[in-house]
Coordinates of C-alpha atoms and ligand atoms in Angstrom, one line a residue:
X1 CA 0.0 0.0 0.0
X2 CA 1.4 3.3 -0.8
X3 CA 1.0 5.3 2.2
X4 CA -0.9 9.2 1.5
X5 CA -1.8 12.0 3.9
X6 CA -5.3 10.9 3.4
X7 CA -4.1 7.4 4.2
X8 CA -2.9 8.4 7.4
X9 CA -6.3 10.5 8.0
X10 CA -8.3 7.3 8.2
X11 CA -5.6 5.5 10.4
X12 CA -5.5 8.0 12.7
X13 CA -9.7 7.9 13.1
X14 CA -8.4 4.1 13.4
X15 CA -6.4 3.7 16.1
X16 CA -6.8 6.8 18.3
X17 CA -10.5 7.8 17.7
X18 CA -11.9 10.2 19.8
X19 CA -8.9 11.0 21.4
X20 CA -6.7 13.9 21.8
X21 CA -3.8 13.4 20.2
X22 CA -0.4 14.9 21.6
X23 CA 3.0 15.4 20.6
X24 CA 5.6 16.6 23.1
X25 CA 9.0 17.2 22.0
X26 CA 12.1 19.8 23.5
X27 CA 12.6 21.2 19.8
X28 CA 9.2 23.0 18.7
X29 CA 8.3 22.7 14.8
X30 CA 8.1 26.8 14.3
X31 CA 10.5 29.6 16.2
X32 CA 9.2 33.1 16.1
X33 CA 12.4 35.8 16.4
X34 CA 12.6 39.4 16.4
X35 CA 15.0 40.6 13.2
X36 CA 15.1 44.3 12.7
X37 CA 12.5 44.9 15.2
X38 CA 9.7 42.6 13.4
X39 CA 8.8 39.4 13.9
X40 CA 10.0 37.0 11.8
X41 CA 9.2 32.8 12.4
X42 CA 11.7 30.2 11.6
X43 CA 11.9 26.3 10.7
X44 CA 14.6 24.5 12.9
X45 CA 16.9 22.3 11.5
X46 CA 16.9 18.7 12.9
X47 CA 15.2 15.2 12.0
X48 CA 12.3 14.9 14.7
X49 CA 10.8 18.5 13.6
X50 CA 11.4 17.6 10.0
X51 CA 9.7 14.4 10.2
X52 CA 6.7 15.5 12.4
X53 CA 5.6 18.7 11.2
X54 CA 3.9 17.3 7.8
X55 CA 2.0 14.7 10.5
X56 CA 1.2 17.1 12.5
X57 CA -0.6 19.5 9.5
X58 CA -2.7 16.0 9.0
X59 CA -3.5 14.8 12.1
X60 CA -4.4 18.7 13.6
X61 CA -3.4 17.9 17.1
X62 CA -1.5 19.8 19.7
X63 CA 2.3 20.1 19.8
X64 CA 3.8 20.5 23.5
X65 CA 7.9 22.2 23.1
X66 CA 10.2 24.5 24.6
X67 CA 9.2 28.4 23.1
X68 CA 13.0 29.7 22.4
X69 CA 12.7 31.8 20.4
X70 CA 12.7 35.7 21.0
X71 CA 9.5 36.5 20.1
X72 CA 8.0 32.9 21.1
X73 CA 6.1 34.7 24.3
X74 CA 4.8 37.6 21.9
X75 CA 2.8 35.7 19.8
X76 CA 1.7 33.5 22.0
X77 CA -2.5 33.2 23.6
X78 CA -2.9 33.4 27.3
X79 CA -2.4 29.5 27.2
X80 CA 0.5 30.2 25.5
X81 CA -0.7 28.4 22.3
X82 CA -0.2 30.1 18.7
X83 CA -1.8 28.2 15.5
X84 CA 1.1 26.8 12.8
X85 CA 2.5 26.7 10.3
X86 CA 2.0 30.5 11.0
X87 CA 1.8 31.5 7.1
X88 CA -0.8 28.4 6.9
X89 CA -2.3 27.9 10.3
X90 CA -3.1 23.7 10.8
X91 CA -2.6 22.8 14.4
X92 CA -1.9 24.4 17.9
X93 CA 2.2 24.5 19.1
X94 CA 1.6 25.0 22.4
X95 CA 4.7 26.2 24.2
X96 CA 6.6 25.8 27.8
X97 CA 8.9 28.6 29.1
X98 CA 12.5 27.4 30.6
X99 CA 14.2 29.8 32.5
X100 CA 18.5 30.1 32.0
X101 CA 19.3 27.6 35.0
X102 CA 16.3 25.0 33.7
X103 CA 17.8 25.9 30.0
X104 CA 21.5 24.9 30.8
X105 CA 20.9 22.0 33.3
X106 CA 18.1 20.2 31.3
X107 CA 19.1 21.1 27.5
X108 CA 22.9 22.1 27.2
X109 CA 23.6 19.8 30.4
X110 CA 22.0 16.5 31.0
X111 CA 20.2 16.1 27.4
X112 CA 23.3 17.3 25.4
X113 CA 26.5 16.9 27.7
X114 CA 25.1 13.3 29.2
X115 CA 22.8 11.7 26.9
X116 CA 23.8 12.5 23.3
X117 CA 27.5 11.5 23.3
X118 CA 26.5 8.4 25.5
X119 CA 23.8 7.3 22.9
X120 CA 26.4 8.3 20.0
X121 CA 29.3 6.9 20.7
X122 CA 31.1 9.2 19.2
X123 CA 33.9 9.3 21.4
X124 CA 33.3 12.6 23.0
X125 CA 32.5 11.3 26.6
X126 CA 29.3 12.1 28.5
X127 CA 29.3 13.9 31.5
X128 CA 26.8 13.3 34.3
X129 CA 26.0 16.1 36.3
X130 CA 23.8 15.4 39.9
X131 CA 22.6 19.0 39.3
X132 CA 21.7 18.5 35.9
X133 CA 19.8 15.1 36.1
X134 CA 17.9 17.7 38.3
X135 CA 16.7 20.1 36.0
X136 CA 16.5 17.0 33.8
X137 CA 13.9 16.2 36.0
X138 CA 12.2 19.0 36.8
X139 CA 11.6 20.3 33.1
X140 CA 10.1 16.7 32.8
X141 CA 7.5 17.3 35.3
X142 CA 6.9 20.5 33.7
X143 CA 6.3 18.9 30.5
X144 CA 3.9 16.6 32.4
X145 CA 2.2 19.0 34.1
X146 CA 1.1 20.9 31.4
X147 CA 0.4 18.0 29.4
X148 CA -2.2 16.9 32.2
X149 CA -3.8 20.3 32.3
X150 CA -4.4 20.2 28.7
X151 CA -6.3 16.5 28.6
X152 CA -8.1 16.8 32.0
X153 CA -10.6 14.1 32.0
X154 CA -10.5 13.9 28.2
X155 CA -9.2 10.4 26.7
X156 CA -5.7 11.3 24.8
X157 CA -3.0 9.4 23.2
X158 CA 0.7 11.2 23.7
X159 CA 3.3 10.9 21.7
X160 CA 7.1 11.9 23.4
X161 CA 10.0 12.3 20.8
X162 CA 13.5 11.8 21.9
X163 CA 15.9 11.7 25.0
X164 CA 15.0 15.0 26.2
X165 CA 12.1 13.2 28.0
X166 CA 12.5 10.0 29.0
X167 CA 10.7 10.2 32.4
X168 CA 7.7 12.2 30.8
X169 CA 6.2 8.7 30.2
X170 CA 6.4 7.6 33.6
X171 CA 4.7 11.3 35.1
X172 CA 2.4 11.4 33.5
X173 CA 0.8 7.4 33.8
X174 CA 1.8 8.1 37.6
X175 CA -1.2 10.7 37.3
X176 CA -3.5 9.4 35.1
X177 CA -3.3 5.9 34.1
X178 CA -6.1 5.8 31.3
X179 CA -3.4 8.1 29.4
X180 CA -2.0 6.2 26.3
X181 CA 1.5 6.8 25.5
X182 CA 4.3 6.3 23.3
X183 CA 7.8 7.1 23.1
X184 CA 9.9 7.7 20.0
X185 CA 14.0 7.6 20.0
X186 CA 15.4 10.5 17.1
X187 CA 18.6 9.2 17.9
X188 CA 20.6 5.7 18.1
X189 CA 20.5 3.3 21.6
X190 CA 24.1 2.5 22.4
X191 CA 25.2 -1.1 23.1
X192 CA 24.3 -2.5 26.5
X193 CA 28.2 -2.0 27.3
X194 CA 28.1 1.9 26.8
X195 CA 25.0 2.6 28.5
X196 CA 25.8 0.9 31.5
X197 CA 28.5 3.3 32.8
X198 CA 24.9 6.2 33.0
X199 CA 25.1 6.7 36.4
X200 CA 21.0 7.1 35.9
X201 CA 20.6 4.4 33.9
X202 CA 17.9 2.5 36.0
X203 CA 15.3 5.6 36.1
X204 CA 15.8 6.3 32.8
X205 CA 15.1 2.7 31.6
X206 CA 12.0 3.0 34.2
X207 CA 10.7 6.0 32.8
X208 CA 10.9 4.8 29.0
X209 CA 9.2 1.4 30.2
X210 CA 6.0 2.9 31.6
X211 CA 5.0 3.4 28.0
X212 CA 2.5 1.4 26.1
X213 CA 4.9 1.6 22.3
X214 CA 8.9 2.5 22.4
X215 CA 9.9 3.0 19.0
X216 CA 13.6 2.9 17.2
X217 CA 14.5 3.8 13.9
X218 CA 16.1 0.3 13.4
X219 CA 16.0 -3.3 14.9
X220 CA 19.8 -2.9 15.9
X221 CA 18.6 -0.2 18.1
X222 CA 15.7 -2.3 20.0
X223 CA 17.9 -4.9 20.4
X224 CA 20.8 -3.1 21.7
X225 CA 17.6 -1.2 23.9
X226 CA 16.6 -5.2 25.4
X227 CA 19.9 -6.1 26.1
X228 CA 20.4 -3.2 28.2
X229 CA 17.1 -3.9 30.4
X230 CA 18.1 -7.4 30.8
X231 CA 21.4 -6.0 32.0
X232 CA 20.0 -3.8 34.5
X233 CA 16.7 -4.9 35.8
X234 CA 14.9 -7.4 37.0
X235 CA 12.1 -7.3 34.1
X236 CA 10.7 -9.9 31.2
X237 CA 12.3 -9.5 27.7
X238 CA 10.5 -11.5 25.4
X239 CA 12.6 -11.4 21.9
X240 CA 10.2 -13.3 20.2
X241 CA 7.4 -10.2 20.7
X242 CA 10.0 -8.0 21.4
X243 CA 8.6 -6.4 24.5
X244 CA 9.3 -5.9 28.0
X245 CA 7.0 -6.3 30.7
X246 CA 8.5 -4.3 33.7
X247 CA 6.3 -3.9 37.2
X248 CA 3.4 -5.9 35.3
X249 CA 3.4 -3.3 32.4
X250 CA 3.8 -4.8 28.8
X251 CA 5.8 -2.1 26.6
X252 CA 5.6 -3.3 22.9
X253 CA 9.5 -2.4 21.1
X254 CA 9.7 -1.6 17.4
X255 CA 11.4 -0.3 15.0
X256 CA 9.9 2.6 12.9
X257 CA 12.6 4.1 10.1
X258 CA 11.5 7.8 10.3
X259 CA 11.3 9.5 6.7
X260 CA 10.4 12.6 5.1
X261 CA 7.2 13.8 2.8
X262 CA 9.0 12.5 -0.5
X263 CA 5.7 14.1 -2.4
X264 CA 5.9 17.8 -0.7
X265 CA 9.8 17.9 -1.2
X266 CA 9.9 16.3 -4.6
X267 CA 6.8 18.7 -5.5
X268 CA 8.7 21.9 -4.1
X269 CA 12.1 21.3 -5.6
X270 CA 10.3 21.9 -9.2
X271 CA 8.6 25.1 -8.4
X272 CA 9.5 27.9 -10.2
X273 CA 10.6 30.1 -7.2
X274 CA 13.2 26.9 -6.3
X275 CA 14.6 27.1 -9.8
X276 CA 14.9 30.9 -9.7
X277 CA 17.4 30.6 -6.0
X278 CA 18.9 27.8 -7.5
X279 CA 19.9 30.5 -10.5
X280 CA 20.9 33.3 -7.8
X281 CA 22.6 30.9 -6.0
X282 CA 25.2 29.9 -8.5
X283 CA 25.6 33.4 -9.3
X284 CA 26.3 34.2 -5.8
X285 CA 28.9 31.2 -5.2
X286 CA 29.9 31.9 -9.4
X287 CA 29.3 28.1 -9.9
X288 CA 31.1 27.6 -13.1
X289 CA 28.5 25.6 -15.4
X290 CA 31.3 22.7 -15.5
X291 CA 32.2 22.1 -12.2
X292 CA 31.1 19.3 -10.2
X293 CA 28.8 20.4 -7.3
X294 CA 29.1 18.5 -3.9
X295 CA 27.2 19.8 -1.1
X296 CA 26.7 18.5 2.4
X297 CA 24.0 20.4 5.0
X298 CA 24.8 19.3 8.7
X299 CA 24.2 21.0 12.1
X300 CA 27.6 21.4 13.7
X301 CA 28.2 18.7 15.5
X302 CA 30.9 16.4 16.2
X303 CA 28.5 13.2 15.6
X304 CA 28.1 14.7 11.8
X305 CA 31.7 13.4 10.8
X306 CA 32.6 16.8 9.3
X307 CA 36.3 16.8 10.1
X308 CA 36.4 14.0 8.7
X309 CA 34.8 14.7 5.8
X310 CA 36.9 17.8 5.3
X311 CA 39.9 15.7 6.0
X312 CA 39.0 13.5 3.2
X313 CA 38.1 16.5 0.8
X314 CA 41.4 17.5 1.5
X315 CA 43.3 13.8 0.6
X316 CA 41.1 13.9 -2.4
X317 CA 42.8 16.8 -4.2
X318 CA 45.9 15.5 -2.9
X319 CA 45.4 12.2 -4.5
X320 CA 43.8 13.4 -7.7
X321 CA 44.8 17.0 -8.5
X322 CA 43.9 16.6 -12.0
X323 CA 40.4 17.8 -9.7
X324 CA 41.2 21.1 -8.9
X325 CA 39.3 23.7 -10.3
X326 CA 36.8 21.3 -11.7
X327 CA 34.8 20.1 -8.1
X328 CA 33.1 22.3 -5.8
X329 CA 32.0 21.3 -2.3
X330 CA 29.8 23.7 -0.5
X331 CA 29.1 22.5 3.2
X332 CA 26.3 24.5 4.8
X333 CA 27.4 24.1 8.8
X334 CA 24.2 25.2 10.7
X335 CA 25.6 26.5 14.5
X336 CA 24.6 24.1 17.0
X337 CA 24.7 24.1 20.8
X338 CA 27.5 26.7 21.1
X339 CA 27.2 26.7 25.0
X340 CA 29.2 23.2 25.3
X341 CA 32.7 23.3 25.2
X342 CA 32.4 20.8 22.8
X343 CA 30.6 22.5 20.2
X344 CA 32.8 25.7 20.5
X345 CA 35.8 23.9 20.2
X346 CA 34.4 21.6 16.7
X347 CA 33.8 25.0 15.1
X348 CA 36.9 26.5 15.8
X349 CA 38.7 23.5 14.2
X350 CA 36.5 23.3 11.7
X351 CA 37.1 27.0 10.5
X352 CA 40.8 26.3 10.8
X353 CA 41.0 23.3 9.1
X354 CA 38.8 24.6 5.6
X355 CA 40.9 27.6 6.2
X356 CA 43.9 25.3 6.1
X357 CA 42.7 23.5 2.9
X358 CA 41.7 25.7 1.2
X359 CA 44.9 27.9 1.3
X360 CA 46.8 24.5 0.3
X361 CA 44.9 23.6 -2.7
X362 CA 43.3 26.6 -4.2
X363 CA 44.7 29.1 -6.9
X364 CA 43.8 32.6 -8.2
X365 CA 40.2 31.6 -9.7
X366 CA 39.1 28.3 -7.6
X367 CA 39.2 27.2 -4.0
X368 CA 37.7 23.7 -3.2
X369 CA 35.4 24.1 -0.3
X370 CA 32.6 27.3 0.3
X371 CA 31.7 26.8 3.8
X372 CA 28.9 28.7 4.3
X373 CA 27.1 29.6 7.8
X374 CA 24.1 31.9 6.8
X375 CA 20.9 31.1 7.5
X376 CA 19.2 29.3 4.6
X377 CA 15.3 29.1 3.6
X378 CA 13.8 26.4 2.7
X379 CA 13.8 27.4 -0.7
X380 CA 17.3 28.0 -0.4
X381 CA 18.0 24.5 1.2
X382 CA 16.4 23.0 -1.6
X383 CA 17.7 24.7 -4.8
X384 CA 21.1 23.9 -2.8
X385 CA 20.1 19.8 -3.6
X386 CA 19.1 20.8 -7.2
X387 CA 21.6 22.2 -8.3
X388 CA 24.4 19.6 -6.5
X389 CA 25.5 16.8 -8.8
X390 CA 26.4 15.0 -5.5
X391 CA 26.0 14.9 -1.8
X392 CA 27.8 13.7 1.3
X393 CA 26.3 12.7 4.1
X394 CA 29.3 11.2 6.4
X395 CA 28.1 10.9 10.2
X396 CA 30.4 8.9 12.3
X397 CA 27.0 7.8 13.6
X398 CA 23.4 9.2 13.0
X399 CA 20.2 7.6 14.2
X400 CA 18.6 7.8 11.0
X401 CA 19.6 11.0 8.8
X402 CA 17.2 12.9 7.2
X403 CA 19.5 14.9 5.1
X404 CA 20.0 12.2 2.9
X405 CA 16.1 11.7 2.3
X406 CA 15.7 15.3 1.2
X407 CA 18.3 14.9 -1.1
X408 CA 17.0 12.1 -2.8
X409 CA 13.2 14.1 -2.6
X410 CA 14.7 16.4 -4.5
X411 CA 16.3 15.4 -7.1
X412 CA 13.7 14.5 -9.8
X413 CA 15.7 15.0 -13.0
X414 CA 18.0 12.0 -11.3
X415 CA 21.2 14.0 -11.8
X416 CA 22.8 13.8 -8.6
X417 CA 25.2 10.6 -6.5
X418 CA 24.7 10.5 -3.0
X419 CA 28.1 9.5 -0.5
X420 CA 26.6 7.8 2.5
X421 CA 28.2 6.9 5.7
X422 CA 27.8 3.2 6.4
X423 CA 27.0 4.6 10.7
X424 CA 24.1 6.2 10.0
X425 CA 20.6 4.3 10.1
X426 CA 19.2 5.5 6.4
X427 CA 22.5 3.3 5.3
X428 CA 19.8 0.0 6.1
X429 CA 17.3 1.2 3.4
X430 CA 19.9 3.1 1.0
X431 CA 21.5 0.4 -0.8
X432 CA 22.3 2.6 -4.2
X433 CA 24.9 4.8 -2.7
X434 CA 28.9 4.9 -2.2
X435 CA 29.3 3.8 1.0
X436 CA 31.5 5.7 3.1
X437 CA 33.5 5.3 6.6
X438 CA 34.1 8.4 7.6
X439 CA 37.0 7.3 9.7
X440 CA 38.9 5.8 6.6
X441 CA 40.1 8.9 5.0
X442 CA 41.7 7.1 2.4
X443 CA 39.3 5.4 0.8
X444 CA 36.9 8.1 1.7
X445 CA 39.0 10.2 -1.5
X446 CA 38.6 7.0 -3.5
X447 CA 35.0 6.8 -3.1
X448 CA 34.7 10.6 -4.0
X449 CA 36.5 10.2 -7.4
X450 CA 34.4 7.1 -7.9
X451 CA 31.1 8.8 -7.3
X452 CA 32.0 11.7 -9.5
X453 CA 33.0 9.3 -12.0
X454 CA 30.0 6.5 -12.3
X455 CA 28.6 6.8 -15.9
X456 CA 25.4 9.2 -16.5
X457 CA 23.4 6.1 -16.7
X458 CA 24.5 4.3 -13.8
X459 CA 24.2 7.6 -11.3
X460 CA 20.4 7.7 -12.5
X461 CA 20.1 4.4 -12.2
X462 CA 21.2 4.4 -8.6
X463 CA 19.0 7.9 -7.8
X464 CA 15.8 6.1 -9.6
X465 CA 16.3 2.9 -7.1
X466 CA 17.0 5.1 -4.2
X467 CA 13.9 8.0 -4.9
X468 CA 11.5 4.4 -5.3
X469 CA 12.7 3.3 -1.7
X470 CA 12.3 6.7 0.0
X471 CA 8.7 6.9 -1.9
X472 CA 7.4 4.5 -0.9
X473 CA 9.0 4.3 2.6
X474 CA 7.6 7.6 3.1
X475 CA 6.4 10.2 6.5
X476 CA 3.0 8.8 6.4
X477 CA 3.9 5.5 6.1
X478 CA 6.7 5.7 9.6
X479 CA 3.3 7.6 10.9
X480 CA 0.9 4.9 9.9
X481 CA 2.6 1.7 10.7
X482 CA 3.6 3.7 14.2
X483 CA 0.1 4.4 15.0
X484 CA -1.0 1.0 13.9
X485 CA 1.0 -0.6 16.1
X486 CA -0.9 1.0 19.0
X487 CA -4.2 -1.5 18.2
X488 CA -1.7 -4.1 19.6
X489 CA -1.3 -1.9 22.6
Ligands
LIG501 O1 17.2 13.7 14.6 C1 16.6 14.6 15.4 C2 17.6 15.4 16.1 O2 18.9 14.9 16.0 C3 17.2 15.5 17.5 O3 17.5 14.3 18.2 C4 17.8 16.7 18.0 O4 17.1 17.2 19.1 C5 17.7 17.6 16.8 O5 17.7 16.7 15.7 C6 18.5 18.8 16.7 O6 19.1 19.2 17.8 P1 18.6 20.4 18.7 O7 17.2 20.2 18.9 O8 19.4 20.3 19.9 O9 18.9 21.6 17.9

């Protein structure tokens, strides 16, 4: 069955009815910000808003998440709730205010400084703060709290994105039990080894287990989630269902490859007002018509592999510099997270190191890498894919990637090779890309000169294959077999 917004429509009468239907995530789907004294809103980059706004517009609930932005309390009701998308109002965002000490213990400390390099493995080691897990907590229970104001006595089905709120589950079941709720991981479950050094490990697995429906982005990733709860509690792990029944309550495990709305992207890439940035875009860059166009879009981050991939950018022209002044790569670097030390120091290597190769390989017309750090549009984002002949998406380890989807979306005249790390979850359903490992510079150059080298015929080839999978594996469908899943419940 090929899975359609109106598809998911009738599922969702299906399986939650007459319920409310709620999705509470840190990240919220639309920032409002003052720029030049007006207020302008803002799409944030990152896979769970990317993947859950187009749901969202279909299944009109409400969306619980942090209000960041500057202008997030301006716009807001007395409830704080504001109708989005705001040019095309479809569902209510509903926001929660953080103040700096909940801001930097629960979001820059224990989610980001604990969590996310645990979960990653990316060898940047997590750093668990008693006064963090604190605020962890508490921004929890605010979550929860304002979740329970807005059902009431009301029946509701919630639906908690990521490892910013693990306990929410458990909070909110402690307060009303009739509440149906399921939990969704953005990001990878380390092996049983690596989470057991969390010095919080056991709440955290208690939390996730009060849910009815835990859902990964790939089997690897429940697996690795079972073997950690037989590790560290006394509970029931039944690998033939694969669920865990913890304290008498049954928690079905799955895995749910997230996507993005192939149709909407593919559709938008074609429009006229795409083509016409894609235009002042290579003017702007002066793209040479003949030069070879690799792009890569990542959030600054050291899980996103780019030092590697610049380090391998750099053994390329070294290898091959019968390349120079033909190939182009233009790495869009969103900033991400600047308050850890970690993040600061990533992008001050990064700008040093494309500093450094670039000075080493360019000449009076070219240089080989544009590293750009302005704020794109949408619009922008996507003329970037069309006009790329390639793009490189080289985590050192990624739950899924979304990135990678968009491209593919996007590319509908098949003119374009994607470069995929083999650590990133899309790598399971991709199976028409050069494989990278982002670690292996060596044959990381190699697989460059390959990709920019595979016949006219055979790139389309591959880009027809891959833009069938990410069709028909599409938003709706992750959506639909998720909420399906819930009849089991
Ligand atoms: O894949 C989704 C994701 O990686 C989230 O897990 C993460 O929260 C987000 O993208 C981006 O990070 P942030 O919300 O901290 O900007």
């Amino acid at each position: 069955m090929y899975w359609t917004k109106e598809q998911l429509s009738k599922t969702i009468k299906k399986t939650i009815g007459n319920r409310l239907l709620i999705i509470a995530s840190n990240r919220e789907p639309y920032i409002h910000i003052y720029k030049e004294g007006k207020v302008e809103f803002m799409r944030p980059v990152g896979g769970a808003v990317t993947a859950l706004d187009p749901i969202m517009r279909v299944c009109k609930g409400t969306w619980v998440a942090y209000g960041g932005g500057s202008a997030d309390r301006d716009v807001v009701n007395k409830n704080n709730e504001v109708m989005v998308p705001p040019d095309n109002p479809q569902y209510t965002l509903k926001r929660i205010w953080l103040n700096k000490d909940e801001e930097n213990g629960y979001y820059y400390g224990y989610s980001n400084k604990a969590i996310w390099p645990l979960c990653h493995m990316a060898y940047t080691r997590p750093v668990f703060d008693e006064v963090e897990w604190a605020y962890y907590k508490i921004v929890n229970q605010k979550f929860a709290d304002t979740i329970l104001d807005i059902v009431g006595n009301k029946k509701a089905f919630v639906w908690i994105q990521d490892y910013h709120l693990f306990l929410l589950g458990k909070m909110l079941k402690e307060k009303n039990k009739k509440l149906l709720t399921a939990h969704f991981m953005h990001i990878p479950w380390p092996n049983p080894e690596a989470f057991r050094i969390c010095p919080q490990k056991v709440e955290i697995l208690q939390g996730l287990l009060t849910n009815d429906l835990l859902g990964f982005h790939i089997r690897y990733h429940c697996s690795n989630f079972m073997e950690s709860v037989k590790l560290e509690l006394e509970a029931r792990v039944d690998t033939e269902k694969t669920s865990v029944t913890y304290g008498g309550h049954e928690t079905l495990i799955r895995a749910f490859p997230i996507s993005v709305d192939f149709e909407e992207i593919s559709r938008e890439a074609d429009s006229e007002d795409v083509k016409k940035a894609a235009n002042k875009l290579k003017e702007e860059f002066s793209i040479d018509q003949n030069e070879f166009v690799i792009v890569g879009l990542d959030r600054i981050d050291y899980t996103k592999g780019l030092i590697e991939k610049i380090q391998a950018i750099d053994r390329f022209f070294e290898k091959y510099p019968e390349y120079k002044g033909k190939v182009l790569f233009i790495q869009k670097g969103g900033l991400s997270r600047m308050h850890i030390g970690a993040y600061k120091d990533l992008n001050e290597t990064l700008n040093n190191l494309v500093e450094e190769v670039n000075w080493k390989h360019s000449n009076e017309k070219w240089f080989p890498i544009l590293f750009l750090r302005r704020h794109m549009t949408r619009k922008e984002i996507l003329a970037l894919y069309r006009l790329a002949d390639a793009c490189i998406v080289s985590p050192v380890h990624d739950g899924m990637n979304l990135v990678c989807k968009e491209f593919i979306a996007a590319k509908n005249d098949l003119n374009g090779v994607l470069l995929l790390s083999a650590y990133t979850g899309a790598s399971r359903e991709l199976a028409d890309t050069v494989f990278v490992n982002p670690y292996d510079r060596e044959n990381f150059a190699i697989a460059i000169k390959q990709a920019i080298e595979l016949s006219k015929e055979e790139k389309m080839k591959r880009m027809e294959n891959l833009r069938n999978v990410v069709k028909e594996n599409n938003i709706y469908k992750w959506a639909g077999k998720f909420l399906e899943e819930l009849k089991k419940v």
